Coordinates of C-alpha atoms and ligand atoms in Angstrom, one line a residue:
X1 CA -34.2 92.8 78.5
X2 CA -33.8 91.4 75.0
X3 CA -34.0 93.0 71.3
X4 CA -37.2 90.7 71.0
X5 CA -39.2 93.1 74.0
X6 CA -37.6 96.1 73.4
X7 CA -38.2 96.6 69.8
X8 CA -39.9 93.5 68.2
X9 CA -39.6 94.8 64.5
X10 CA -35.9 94.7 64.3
X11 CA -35.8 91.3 66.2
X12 CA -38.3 89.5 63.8
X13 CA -36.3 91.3 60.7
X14 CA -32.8 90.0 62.0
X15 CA -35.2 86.2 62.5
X16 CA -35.9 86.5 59.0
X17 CA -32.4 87.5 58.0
X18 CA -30.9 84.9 59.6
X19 CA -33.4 82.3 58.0
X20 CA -33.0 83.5 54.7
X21 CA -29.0 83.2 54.6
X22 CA -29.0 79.8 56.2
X23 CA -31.8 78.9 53.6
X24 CA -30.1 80.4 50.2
X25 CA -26.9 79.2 48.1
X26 CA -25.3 82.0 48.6
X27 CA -22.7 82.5 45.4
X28 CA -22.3 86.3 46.1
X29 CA -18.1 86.9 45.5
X30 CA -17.6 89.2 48.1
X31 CA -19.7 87.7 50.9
X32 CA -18.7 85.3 54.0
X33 CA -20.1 84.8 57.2
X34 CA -18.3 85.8 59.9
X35 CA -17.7 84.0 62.9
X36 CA -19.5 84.5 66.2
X37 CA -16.4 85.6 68.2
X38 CA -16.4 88.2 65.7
X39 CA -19.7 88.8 66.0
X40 CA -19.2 88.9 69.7
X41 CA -16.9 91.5 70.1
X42 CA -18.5 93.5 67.1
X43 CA -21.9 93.8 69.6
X44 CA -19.5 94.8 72.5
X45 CA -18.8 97.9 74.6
X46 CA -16.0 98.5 72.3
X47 CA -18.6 100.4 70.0
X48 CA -19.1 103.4 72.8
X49 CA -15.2 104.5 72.6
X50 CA -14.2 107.6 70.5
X51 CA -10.8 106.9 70.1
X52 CA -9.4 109.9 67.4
X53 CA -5.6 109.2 66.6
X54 CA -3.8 106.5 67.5
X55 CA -2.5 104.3 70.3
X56 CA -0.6 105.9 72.7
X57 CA -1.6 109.5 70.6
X58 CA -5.6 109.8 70.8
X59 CA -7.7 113.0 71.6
X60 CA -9.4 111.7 74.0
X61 CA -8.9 110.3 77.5
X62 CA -10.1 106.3 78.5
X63 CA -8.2 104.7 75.9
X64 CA -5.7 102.5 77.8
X65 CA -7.5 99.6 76.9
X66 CA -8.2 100.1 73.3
X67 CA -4.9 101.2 72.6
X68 CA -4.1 97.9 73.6
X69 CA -6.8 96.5 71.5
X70 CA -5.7 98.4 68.1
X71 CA -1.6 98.0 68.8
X72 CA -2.7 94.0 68.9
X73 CA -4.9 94.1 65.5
X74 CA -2.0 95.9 64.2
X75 CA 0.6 93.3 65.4
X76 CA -1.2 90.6 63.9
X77 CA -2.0 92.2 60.5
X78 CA 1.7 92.6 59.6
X79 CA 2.4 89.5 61.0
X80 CA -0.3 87.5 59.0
X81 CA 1.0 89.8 56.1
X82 CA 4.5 89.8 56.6
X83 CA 3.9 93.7 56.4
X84 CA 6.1 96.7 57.8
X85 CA 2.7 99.1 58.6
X86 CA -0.8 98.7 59.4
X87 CA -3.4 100.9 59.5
X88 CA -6.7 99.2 60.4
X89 CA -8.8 102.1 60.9
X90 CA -10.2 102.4 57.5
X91 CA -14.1 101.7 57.1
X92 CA -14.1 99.7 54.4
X93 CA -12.3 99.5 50.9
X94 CA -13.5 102.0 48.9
X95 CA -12.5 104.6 51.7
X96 CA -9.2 103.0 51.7
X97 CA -8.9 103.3 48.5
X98 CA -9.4 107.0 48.5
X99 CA -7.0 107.0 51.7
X100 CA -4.5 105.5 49.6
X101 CA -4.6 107.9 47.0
X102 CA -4.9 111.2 49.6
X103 CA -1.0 109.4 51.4
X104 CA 0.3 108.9 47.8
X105 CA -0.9 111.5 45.0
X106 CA -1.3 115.3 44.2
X107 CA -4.8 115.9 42.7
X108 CA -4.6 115.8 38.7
X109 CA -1.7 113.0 38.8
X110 CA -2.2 110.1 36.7
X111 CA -3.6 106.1 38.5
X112 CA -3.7 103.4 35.7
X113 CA -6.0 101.1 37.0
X114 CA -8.2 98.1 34.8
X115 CA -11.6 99.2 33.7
X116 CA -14.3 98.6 35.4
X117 CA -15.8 96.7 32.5
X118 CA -13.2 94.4 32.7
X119 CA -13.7 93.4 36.3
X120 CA -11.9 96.4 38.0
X121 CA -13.4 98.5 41.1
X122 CA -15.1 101.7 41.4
X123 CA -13.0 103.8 43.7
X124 CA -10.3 102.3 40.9
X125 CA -10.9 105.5 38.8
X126 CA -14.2 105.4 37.2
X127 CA -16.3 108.7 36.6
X128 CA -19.4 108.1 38.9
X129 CA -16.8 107.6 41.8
X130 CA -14.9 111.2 43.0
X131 CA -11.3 108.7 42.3
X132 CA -12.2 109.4 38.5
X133 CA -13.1 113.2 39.1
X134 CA -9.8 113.6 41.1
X135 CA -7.0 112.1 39.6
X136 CA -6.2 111.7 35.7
X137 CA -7.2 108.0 34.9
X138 CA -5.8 105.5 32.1
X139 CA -7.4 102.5 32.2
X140 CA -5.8 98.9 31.1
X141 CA -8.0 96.0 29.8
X142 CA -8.8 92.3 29.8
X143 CA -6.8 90.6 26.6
X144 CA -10.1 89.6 24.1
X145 CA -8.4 86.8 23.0
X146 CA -7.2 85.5 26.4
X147 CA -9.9 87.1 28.9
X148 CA -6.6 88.0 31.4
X149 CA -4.5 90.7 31.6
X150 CA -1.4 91.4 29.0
X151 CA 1.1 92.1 30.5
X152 CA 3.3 93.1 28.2
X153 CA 0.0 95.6 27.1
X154 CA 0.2 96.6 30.3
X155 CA 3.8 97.3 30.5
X156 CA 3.6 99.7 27.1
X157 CA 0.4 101.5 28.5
X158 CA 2.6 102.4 31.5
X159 CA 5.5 103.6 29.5
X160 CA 3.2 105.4 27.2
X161 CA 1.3 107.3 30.2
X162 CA 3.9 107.7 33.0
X163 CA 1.2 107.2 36.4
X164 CA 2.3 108.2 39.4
X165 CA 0.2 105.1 40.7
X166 CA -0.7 101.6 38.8
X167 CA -3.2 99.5 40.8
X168 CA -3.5 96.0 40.5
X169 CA -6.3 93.7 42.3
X170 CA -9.6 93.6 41.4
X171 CA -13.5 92.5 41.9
X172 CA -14.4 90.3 39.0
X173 CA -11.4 89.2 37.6
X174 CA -10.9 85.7 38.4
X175 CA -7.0 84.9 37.7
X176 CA -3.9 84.9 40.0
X177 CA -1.9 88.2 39.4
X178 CA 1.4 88.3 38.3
X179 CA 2.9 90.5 41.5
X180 CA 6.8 90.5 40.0
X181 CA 5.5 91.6 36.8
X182 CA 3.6 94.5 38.0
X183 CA 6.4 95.5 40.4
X184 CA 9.0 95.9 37.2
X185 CA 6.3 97.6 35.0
X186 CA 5.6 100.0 37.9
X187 CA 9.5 100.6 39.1
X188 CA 10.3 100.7 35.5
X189 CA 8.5 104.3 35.4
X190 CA 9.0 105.4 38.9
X191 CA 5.2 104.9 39.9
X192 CA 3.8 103.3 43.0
X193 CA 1.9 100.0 43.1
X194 CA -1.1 99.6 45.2
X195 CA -2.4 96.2 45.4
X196 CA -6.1 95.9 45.9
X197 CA -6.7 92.4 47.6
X198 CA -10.2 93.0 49.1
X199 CA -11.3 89.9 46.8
X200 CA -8.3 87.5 47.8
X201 CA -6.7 89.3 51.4
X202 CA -7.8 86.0 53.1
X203 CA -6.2 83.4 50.4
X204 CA -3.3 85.7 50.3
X205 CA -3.1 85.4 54.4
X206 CA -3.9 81.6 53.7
X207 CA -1.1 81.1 51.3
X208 CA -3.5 79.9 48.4
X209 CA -2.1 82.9 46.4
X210 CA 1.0 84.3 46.1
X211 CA 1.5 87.7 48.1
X212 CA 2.1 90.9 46.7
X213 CA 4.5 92.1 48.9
X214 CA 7.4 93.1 48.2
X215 CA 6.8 94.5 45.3
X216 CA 3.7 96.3 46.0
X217 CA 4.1 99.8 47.7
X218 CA 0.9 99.6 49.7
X219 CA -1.5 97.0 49.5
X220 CA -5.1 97.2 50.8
X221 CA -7.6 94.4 52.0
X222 CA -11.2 94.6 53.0
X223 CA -11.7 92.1 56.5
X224 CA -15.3 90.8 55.5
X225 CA -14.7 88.5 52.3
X226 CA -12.2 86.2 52.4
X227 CA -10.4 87.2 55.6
X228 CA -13.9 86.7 57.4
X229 CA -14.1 89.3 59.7
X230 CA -16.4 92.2 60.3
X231 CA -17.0 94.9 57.4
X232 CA -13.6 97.0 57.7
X233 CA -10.4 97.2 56.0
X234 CA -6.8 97.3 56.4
X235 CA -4.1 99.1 54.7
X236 CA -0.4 97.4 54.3
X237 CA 2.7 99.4 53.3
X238 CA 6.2 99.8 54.4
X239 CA 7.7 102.3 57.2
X240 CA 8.5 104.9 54.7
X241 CA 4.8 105.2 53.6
X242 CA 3.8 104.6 57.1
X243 CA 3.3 108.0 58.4
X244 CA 1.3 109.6 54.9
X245 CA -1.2 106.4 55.1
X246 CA -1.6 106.9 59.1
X247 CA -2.0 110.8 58.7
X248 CA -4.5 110.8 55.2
X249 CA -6.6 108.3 57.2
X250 CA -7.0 110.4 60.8
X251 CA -7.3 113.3 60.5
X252 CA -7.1 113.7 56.3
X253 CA -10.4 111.3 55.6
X254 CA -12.3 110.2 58.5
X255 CA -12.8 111.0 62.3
X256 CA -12.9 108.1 65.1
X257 CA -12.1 104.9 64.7
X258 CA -15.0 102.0 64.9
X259 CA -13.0 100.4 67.7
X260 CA -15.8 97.3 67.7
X261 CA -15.0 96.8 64.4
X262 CA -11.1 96.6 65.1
X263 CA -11.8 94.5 67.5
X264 CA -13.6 92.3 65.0
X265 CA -10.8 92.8 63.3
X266 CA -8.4 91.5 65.7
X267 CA -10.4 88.4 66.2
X268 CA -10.2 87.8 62.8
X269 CA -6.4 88.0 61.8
X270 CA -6.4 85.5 64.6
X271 CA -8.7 83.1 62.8
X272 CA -6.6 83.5 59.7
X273 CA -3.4 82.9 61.1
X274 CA -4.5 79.6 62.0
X275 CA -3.6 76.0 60.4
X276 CA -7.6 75.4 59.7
X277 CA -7.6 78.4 57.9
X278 CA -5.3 77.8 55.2
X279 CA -7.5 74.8 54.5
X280 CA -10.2 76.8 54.3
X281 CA -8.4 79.2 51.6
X282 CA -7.1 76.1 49.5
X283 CA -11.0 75.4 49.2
X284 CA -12.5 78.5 48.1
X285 CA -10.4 77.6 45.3
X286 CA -11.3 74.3 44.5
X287 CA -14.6 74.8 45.4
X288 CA -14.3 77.8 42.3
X289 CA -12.5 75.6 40.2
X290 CA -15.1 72.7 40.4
X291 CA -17.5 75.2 40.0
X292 CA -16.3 76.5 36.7
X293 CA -15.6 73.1 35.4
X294 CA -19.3 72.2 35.9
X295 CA -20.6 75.6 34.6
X296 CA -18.6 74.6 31.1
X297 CA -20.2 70.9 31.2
X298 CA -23.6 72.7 30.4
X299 CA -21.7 74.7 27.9
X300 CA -21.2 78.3 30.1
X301 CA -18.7 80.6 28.5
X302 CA -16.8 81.4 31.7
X303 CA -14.2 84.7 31.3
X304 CA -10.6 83.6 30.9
X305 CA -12.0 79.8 30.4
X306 CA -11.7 79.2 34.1
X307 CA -10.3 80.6 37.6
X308 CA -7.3 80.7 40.1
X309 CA -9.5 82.2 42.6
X310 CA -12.5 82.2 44.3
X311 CA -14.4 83.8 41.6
X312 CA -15.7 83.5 38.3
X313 CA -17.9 85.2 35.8
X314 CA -20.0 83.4 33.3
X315 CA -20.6 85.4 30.1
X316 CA -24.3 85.2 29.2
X317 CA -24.2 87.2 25.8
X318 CA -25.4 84.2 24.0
X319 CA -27.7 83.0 26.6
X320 CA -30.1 84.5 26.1
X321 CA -30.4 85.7 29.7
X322 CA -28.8 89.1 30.7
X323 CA -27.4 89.2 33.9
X324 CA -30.1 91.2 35.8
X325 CA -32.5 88.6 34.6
X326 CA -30.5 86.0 35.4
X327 CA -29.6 86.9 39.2
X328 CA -33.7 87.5 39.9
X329 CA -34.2 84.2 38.5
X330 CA -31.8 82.6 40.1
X331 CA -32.8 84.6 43.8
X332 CA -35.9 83.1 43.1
X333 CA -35.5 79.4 43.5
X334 CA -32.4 80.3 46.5
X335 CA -29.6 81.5 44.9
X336 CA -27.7 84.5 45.2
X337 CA -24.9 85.5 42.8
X338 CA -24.0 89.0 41.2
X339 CA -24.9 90.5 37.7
X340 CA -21.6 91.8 36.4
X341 CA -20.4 93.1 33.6
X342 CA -18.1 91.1 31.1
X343 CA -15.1 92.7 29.3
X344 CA -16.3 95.3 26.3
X345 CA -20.4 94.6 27.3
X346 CA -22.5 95.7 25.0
X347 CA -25.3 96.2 27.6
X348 CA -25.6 98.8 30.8
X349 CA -24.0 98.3 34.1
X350 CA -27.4 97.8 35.2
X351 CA -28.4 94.9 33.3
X352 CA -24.5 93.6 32.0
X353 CA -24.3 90.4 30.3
X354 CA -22.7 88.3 32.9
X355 CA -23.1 86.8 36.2
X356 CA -20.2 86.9 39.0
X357 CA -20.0 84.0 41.0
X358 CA -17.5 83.1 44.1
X359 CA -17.4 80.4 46.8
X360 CA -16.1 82.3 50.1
X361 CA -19.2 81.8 52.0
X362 CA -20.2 78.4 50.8
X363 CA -16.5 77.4 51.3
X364 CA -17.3 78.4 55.1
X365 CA -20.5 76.2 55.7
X366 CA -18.2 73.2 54.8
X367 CA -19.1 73.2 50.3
X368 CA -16.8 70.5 48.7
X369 CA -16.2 70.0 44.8
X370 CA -18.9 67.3 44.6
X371 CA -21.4 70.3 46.2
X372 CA -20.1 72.6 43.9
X373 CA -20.4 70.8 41.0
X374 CA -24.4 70.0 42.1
X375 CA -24.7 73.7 42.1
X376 CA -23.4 74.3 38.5
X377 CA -26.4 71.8 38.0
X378 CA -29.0 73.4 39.8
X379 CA -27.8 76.7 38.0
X380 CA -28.0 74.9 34.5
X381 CA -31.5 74.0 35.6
X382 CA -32.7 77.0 37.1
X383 CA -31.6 79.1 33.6
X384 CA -33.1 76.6 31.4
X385 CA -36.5 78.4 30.6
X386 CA -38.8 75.3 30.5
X387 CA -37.4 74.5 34.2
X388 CA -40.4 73.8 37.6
X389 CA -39.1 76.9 39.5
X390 CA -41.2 75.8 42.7
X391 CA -39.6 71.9 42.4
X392 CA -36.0 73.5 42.0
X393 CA -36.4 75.9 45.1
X394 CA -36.9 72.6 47.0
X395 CA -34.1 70.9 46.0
X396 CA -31.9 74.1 47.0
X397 CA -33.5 74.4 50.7
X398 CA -32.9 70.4 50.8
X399 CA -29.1 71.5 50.0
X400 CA -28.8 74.3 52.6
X401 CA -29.6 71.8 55.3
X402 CA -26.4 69.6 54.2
X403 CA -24.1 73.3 55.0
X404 CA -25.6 75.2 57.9
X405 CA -23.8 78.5 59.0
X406 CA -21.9 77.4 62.2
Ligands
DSN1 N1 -19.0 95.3 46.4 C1 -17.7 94.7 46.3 C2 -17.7 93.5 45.4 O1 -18.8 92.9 45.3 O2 -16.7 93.1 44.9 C3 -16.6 95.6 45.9 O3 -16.8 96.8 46.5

C-alpha cells in the first residue's frame, strides 16, 4: 500500500512540495535537487541499520553489508578529493564543524574564523552558536574597499592572535579562495587550517575551483549543495588526523550512523566523479557570473563587484528594499533567494540589507547564461515597486516549464 492510502496528509503535502519546487526559480545558495538514485537509496532499507563504529569495528552485529556500503563512500570520497581520510558519518555541516573542532582543539583555544557579517558561518565561532561559547574567537573581515578578503590583513591578524585553528570557506562570500595563501599564513604560526567547502565541495570535486588540499589540514563538505547528494557531510584530512576526526565523531559527538544517508552519499560521489559533472560545476559558475553581470545592468551593488562562484550577494542599502522585504517579495511572484547580511550591516540579522543568491539548483534543471540573465530581469522587475506582481508570477511559472527537475 502506498503513502497516498496510508496516510493521505503527508502524501498531498509531499504533492504540493514537489509542485511548488518544480514551479519556483529557485535562487536559494545552498539548495540543489538531488538525483532520484539518491533519492532511491535514501528511502531504502539502509535506514533500519544501527551501525555504531565503523566498518569492520561496529557494536552491533548484521553489518557485513553496510560495512561494505560505508568502506565504498569512503573510497570514493578520497578519491574524488584526492584525500588521505574520510569520515562520512557526520550529519551535516554544522556538526562537522563542531567535530572538527572536538579532533583538533582544547576548550578556550583560539579559531580565527571571518565574521559572520561578512559572509562567514555560524558554527564558525559566533555567540548564538556553542563554537563561540567554547573556543576563544578572533574574527577576520571582508576588505571595505575591495568587498574580498586581505590577505595580508589576514596574515597580521594571525600573527597578532596566535589561533590554534584558522578556518577558511564560507556561506556568502562569493570569491575563489586563495588556498596557498592561507596555508603559509596558518603554518607561519603553527595553527591548523580547516577548510569549509560546504558552499563549493561539488565545484571543488568538479575542478571549477582550485582545491584546498594540500595545504588545508582538514577540510569539510556538506553532500547536499553543490555535491548533490542527500543532506550529510564529509570530513577530509590526512592519516595523522585520521584517528582524532574518526574518534570525536563516534563516540565523542554523535551515536549511529544514518547509513541511508551514506548510501546517498555514495551514490553521489559517483555522480560527481563523472565527465557530465564537471560540466555541470563549470556552469554553476557561469550561470553566477551571468547572473551578476545582469544584476549590475539594472544598477545592483553586488559585494566584491561580481563572483568566482556560484553565489552572490546584492547589497540593497540604497534600495530601498531590506532584505527580508525583498526575499517575501520576491517568494511571492516564484522566487526564492536568501536575505543575508552584507559586510558591516547596519540592520539585524533578521532583516540584513542584502540578498544571497546562487545558481546550484537552477544549474541542475539545465539554466544557461541567456536564462540567467532573464532572471536578473525578472528580479529587476519584481523589486521595482510600481511592478503587476500577478503578470510577473506568470511569466516565472512560464520559465519553470522551460527547466523542469529531472
Ligand atoms: N544554511 C547554509 C547556507 O545557507 O549557507 C549554511 O548552513
Amino acid at each position: 500500500m502506498s503513502i497516498k492510502t496510508k496516510d493521505p496528509l503527508v502524501a498531498k503535502l509531499l504533492i504540493d512540495e514537489a509542485k511548488r519546487q518544480s514551479s519556483t526559480i529557485n535562487l536559494i545558495a545552498s539548495e540543489n535537487y538531488t538525483p532520484k538514485e539518491v533519492l532511491e537509496v535514501l528511502g531504502s532499507v539502509f535506514t533500519n541499520k544501527y551501525a555504531e563504529g565503523y566498518p569492520g569495528k561496529r557494536y552491533y552485529p548484521g553489518n557485513t553489508i553496510v560495512d561494505k556500503l560505508e568502506q565504498l563512500a569512503i573510497t570514493r570520497a578520497c578519491k574524488l578529493f584526492g584525500a588521505e581520510h574520510a569520515n562520512v558519518q557526520a550529519l551535516s555541516g554544522g556538526p562537522a564543524n563542531l567535530i572538527i573542532y572536538q579532533a583538533l582543539l582544547k576548550p578556550g583555544d583560539t579559531i580565527m574564523s571571518l565574521k559572520l557579517s561578512h559572509g562567514g558561518h555560524l558554527s564558525h565561532g559566533h555567540n548564538v552558536n556553542i563554537s563561540g561559547q567554547s573556543y576563544k574567537i578572533v574574527f577576520y573581515e571582508i576588505d571595505p574597499v575591495t568587498g574580498q578578503l586581505n590577505m595580508k590583513k589576514i596574515a597580521k591578524l594571525a600573527k597578532d592572535c596566535h589561533p590554534q585553528l584558522i578556518i577558511a570557506g564560507f556561506s556568502a562570500y562569493s570569491r575563489a579562495i586563495d588556498w596557498p595563501a592561507f596555508g603559509k599564513i596558518a603554518k607561519s604560526v603553527k595553527a591548523k587550517l580547516l577548510a569549509d567547502i560546504s558552499h563549493t565541495g561539488g565545484l571543488i570535486a568538479g575542478q571549477a575551483l582550485p582545491s584546498p588540499f594540500p595545504y588545508a589540514d582538514v577540510v569539510m563538505t556538506t553532500t547536499h549543495k553543490s555535491l548533490r547528494g542527500p543532506r550529510g557531510a564529509i570530513i577530509l584530512c590526512k592519516h595523522a588526523l585520521a584517528n582524532a576526526i574518526d574518534k570525536a565523531t563516534f563516540p565523542g559527538f554523535q551515536g549511529g550512523p544514518h547509513m541511508n544517508n551514506i548510501a546517498g552519499i555514495a551514490v553521489a560521489l559517483q555522480i560527481a566523479s563523472g565527465r557530465k559533472f564537471k560540466t555541470y560545476a563549470k556552469n554553476c559558475i557561469k550561470n553566477a557570473k551571468a547572473l551578476s553581470e545582469g544584476l549590475q545592468k539594472f544598477n545592483y551593488k553586488i559585494i566584491s563587484d561580481g563572483t568566482d562562484t556560484h553565489l552572490l550577494v546584492i547589497d540593497l542599502a540604497e534600495s530601498g528594499w531590506s532584505g527580508k522585504e525583498a526575499e517575501e517579495r520576491l517568494e511571492k511572484v516564484g522566487i526564492t533567494v536568501s536575505r543575508s547580511t552584507i559586510p558591516n550591516d547596519m540592520r539585524s540579522p533578521l532583516n540584513p540589507s542584502g540578498i544571497r543568491l546562487g545558481t546550484l539548483a537552477m544549474t541542475t534543471r539545465g539554466l544557461t547564461p541567456a536564462g540567467a540573465k532573464q532572471i536578473a530581469g525578472v528580479i529587476a522587475a519584481t523589486l521595482n515597486k510600481k511592478s503587476n506582481l500577478t503578470v510577473i508570477k506568470k511569466q516565472v511559472a512560464k520559465f519553470c516549464l522551460k527547466y523542469p527537475i529531472k
